[in-house]
PDB file of C-alpha atoms in Angstrom:
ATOM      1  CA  UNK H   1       0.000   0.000   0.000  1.00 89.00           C
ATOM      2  CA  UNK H   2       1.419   3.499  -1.089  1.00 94.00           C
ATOM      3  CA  UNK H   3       0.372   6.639   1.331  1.00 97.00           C
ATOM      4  CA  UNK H   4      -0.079   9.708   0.077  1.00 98.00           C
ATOM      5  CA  UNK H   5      -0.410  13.155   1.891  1.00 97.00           C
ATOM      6  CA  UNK H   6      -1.450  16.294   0.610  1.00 98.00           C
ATOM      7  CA  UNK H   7      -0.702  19.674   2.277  1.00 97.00           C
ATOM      8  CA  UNK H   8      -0.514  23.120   1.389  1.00 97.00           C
ATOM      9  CA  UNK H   9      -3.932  24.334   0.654  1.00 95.00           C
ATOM     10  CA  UNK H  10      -6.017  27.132   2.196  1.00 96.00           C
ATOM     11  CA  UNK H  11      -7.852  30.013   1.071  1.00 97.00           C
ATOM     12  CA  UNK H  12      -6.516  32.680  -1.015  1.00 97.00           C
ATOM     13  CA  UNK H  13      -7.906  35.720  -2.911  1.00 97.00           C
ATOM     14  CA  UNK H  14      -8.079  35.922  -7.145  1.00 97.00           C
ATOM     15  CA  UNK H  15      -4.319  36.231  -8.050  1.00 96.00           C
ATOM     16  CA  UNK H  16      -2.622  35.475  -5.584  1.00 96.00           C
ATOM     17  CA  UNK H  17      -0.880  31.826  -5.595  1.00 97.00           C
ATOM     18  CA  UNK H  18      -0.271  28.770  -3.671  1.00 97.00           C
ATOM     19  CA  UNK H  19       2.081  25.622  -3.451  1.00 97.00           C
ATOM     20  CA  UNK H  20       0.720  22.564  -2.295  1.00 98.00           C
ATOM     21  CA  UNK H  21       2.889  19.636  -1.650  1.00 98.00           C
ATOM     22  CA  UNK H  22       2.292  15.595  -1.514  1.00 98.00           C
ATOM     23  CA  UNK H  23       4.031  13.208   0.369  1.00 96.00           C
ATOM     24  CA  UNK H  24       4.636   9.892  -0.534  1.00 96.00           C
ATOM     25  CA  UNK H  25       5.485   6.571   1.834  1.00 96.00           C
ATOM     26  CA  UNK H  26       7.979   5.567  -0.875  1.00 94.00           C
ATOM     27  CA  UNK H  27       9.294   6.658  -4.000  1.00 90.00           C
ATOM     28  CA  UNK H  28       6.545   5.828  -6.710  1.00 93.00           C
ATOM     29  CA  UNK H  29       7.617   5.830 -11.046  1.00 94.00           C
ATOM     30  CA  UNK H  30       4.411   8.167 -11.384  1.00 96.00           C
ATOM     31  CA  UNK H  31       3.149  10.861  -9.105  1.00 96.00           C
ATOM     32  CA  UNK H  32       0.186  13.268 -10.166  1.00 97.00           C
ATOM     33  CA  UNK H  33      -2.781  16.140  -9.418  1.00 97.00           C
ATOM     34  CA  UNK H  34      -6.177  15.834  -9.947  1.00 97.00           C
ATOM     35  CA  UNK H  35      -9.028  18.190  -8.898  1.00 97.00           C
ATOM     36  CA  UNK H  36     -12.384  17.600  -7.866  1.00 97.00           C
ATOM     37  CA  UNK H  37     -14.558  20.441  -8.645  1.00 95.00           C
ATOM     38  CA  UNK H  38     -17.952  20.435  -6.841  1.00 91.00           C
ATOM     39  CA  UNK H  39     -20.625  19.051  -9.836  1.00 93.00           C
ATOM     40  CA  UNK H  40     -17.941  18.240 -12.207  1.00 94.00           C
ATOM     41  CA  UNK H  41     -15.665  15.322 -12.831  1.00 95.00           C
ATOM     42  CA  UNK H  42     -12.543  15.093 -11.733  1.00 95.00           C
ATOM     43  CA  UNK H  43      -9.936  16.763 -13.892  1.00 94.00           C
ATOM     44  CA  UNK H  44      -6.650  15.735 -14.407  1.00 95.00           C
ATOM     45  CA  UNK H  45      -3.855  18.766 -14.314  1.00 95.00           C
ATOM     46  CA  UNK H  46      -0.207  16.599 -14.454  1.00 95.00           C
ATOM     47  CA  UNK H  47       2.229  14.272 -13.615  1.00 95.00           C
ATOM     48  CA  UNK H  48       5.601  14.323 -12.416  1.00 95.00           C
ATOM     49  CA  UNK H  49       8.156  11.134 -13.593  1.00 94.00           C
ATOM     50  CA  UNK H  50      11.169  10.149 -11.040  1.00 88.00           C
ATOM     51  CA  UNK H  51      13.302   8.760 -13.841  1.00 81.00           C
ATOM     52  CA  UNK H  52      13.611   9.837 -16.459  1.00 80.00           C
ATOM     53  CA  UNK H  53      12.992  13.067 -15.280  1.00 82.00           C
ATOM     54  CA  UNK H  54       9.370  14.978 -16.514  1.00 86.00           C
ATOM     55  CA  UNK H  55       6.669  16.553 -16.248  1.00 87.00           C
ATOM     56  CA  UNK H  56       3.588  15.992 -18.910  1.00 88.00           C
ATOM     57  CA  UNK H  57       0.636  18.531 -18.397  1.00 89.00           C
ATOM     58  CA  UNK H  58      -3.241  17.715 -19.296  1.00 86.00           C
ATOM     59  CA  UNK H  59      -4.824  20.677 -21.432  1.00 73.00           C
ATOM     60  CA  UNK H  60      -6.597  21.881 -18.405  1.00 65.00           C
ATOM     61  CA  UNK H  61      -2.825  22.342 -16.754  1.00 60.00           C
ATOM     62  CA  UNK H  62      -0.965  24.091 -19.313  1.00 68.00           C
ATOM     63  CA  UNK H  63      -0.224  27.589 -18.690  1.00 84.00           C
ATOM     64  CA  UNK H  64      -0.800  28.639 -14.506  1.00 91.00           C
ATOM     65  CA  UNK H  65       0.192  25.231 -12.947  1.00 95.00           C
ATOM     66  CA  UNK H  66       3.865  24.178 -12.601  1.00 95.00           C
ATOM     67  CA  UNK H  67       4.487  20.674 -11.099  1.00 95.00           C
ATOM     68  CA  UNK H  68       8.042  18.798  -9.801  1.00 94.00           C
ATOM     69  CA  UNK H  69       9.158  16.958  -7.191  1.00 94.00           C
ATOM     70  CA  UNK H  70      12.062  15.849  -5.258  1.00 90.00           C
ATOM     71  CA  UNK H  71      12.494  12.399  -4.902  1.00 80.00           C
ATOM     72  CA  UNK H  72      15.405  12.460  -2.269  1.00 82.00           C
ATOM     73  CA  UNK H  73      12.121  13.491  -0.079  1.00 77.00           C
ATOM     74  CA  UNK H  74       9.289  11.280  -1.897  1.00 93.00           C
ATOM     75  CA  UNK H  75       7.497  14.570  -2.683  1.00 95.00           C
ATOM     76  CA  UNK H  76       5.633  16.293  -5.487  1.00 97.00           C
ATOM     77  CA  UNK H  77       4.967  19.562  -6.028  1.00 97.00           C
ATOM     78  CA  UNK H  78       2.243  21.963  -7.771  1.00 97.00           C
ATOM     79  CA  UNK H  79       2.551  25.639  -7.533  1.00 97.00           C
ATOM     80  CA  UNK H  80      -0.884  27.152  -9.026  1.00 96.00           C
ATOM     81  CA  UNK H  81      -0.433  31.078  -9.898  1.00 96.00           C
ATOM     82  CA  UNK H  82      -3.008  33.537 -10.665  1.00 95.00           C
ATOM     83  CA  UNK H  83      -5.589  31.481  -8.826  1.00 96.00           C
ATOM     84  CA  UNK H  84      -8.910  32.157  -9.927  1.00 95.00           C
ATOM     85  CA  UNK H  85     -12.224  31.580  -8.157  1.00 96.00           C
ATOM     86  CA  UNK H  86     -13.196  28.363 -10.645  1.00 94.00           C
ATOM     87  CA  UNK H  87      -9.967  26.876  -9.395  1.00 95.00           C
ATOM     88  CA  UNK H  88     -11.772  26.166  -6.142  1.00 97.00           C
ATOM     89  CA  UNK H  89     -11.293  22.369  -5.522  1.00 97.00           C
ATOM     90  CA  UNK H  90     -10.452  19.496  -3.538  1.00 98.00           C
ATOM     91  CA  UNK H  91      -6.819  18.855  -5.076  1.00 98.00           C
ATOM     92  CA  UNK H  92      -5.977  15.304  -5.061  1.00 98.00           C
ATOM     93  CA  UNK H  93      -2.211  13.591  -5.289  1.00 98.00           C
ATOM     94  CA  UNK H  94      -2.229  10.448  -7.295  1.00 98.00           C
ATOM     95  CA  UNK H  95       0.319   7.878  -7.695  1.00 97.00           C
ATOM     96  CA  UNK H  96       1.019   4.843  -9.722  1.00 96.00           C
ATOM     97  CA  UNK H  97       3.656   2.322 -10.120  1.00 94.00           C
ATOM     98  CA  UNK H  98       4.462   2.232 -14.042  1.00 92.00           C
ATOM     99  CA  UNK H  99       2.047   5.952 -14.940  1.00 91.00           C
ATOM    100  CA  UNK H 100       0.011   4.230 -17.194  1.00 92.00           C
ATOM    101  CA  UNK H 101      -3.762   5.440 -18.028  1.00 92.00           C
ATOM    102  CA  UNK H 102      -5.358   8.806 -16.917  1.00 94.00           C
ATOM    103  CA  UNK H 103      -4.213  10.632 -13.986  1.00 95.00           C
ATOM    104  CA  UNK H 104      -8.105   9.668 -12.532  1.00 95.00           C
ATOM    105  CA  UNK H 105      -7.488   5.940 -12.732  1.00 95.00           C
ATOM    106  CA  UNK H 106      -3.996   5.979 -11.240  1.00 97.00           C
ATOM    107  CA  UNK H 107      -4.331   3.573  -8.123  1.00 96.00           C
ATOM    108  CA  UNK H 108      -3.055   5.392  -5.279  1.00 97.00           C
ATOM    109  CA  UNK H 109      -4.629   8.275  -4.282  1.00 98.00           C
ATOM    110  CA  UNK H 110      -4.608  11.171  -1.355  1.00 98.00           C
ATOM    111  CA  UNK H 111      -7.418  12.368   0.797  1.00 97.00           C
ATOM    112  CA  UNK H 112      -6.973  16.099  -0.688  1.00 98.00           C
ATOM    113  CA  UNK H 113      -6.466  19.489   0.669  1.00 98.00           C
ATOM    114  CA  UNK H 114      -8.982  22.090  -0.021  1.00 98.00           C
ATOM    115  CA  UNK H 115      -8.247  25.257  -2.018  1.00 98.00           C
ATOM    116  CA  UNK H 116     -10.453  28.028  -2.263  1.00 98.00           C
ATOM    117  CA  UNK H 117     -10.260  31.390  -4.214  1.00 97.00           C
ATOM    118  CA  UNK H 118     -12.518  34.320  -3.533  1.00 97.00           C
ATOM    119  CA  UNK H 119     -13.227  37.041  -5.757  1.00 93.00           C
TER     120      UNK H 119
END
């Protein structure tokens, strides 16, 4: 079993940005963010490889969201800037052995940390 933590979150006004963080029991191939946006599905943003070294972005991540991580400490990253009120989710850390399929099917996943914007 694979335990994964999720910190960082909070609330923050339009603009401004935040870094959440995810930590990991042990050093997993693929390591990921989702969202869950209240009445919508849950939306992939990226994932972060340990070797070789990457990060691959989902349309819906280009552009505002920056993801890495740091293996030494079996965590990943994902600094959000110019946060905007419909960013307002339930992020989600996901994790997965050999990062194959959608970030939504990957089968380890956090409980979440909370982010919300305000106008």
């Amino acid at each position: 079993q694979v335990h994964l933590v999720e910190l960082g979150g909070g609330s923050v006004q339009a603009g401004g940005s935040l870094r959440l963080s995810c930590e990991a029991s042990r050093v997993m191939y693929a390591m990921g963010w989702i969202r869950q946006i209240p009445g919508k599905a849950l939306e992939g943003i990226g994932t972060a490889y340990s070797s070789p070294r990457r990060a691959d972005y989902v349309d819906s991540g280009q552009g505002r969201f920056t993801i890495s991580r740091d293996n030494t400490k079996k965590t990943l990253y994902l600094q959000i800037d110019s946060l905007q009120p419909e960013d307002s989710a339930l992020y989600i850390c996901v994790a997965s052995y050999d990062g194959t399929g959608q970030l939504q099917t990957f089968p380890f996943r956090g409980q979440g940390t909370q982010v919300t914007v305000s106008s």
